[in-house]
Amino acid sequence: MILPIALFLAQGMLAFALLFACIRMMRGPRAQDRVLALDTAYVVSMLLLMTLGIQTGTVFFFEASLVIAILGFVATVALAKFLMRGEVIE
């Protein structure tokens, strides 16, 4: 009985976190702030999909969250390398 309430609260808080990350990504004064906000948005969206997977009991959301985690890691590494060196592939 407590699991649906906890999932609903977690999804609401994750939605707010995703909203604030998107705002930071748009308004970030520096490029580093925007990259960090993008990484936060990836992690929060991954967690949001995991809570949806727990709520519905389907495997699809877990697989989608795994794909988002992998893409988020690659994107964050590529953007960090671009910010430090000015190029992604040497």
Short mmCIF file of C-alpha atoms in Angstrom, two decimals, residues 8-70:
data_model
loop_
_atom_site.label_atom_id
_atom_site.label_comp_id
_atom_site.label_asym_id
_atom_site.label_seq_id
_atom_site.Cartn_x
_atom_site.Cartn_y
_atom_site.Cartn_z
CA PHE A 8 4.14 8.81 -6.93
CA LEU A 9 6.15 11.09 -4.64
CA ALA A 10 9.44 9.97 -6.19
CA GLN A 11 8.13 10.60 -9.71
CA GLY A 12 6.94 14.07 -8.73
CA MET A 13 10.27 14.99 -7.20
CA LEU A 14 12.18 13.57 -10.17
CA ALA A 15 9.97 15.57 -12.53
CA PHE A 16 10.82 18.75 -10.60
CA ALA A 17 14.51 17.86 -10.71
CA LEU A 18 14.29 17.31 -14.47
CA LEU A 19 12.55 20.67 -14.85
CA PHE A 20 15.25 22.48 -12.86
CA ALA A 21 17.99 20.71 -14.82
CA CYS A 22 16.39 21.83 -18.08
CA ILE A 23 16.18 25.40 -16.79
CA ARG A 24 19.85 25.28 -15.81
CA MET A 25 20.73 23.84 -19.20
CA MET A 26 19.02 26.76 -20.94
CA ARG A 27 20.21 29.54 -18.61
CA GLY A 28 23.65 28.25 -17.61
CA PRO A 29 26.11 31.09 -17.83
CA ARG A 30 29.00 28.85 -18.88
CA ALA A 31 29.28 25.80 -21.09
CA GLN A 32 30.44 23.70 -18.14
CA ASP A 33 27.20 24.46 -16.31
CA ARG A 34 25.20 23.35 -19.31
CA VAL A 35 27.13 20.09 -19.63
CA LEU A 36 26.61 19.37 -15.94
CA ALA A 37 22.89 20.13 -16.29
CA LEU A 38 22.71 17.77 -19.28
CA ASP A 39 24.35 15.03 -17.24
CA THR A 40 21.90 15.66 -14.41
CA ALA A 41 18.98 15.49 -16.85
CA TYR A 42 20.24 12.13 -18.13
CA VAL A 43 20.50 10.69 -14.63
CA VAL A 44 17.12 12.04 -13.54
CA SER A 45 15.36 10.77 -16.66
CA MET A 46 16.97 7.37 -16.15
CA LEU A 47 15.69 7.26 -12.57
CA LEU A 48 12.25 8.42 -13.70
CA LEU A 49 12.07 5.55 -16.18
CA MET A 50 13.16 3.12 -13.47
CA THR A 51 10.35 4.26 -11.19
CA LEU A 52 7.93 3.82 -14.09
CA GLY A 53 9.31 0.31 -14.57
CA ILE A 54 8.76 -0.51 -10.92
CA GLN A 55 5.25 0.91 -11.08
CA THR A 56 4.18 -0.95 -14.21
CA GLY A 57 6.24 -4.09 -13.74
CA THR A 58 7.42 -4.19 -17.34
CA VAL A 59 10.98 -4.72 -18.49
CA PHE A 60 10.78 -2.11 -21.26
CA PHE A 61 11.41 0.84 -18.93
CA PHE A 62 14.48 -0.81 -17.39
CA GLU A 63 15.97 -1.43 -20.82
CA ALA A 64 15.22 2.15 -21.87
CA SER A 65 16.88 3.46 -18.72
CA LEU A 66 19.96 1.35 -19.46
CA VAL A 67 20.19 2.83 -22.97
CA ILE A 68 19.80 6.35 -21.58
CA ALA A 69 22.55 5.68 -19.03
CA ILE A 70 24.97 4.48 -21.70
#
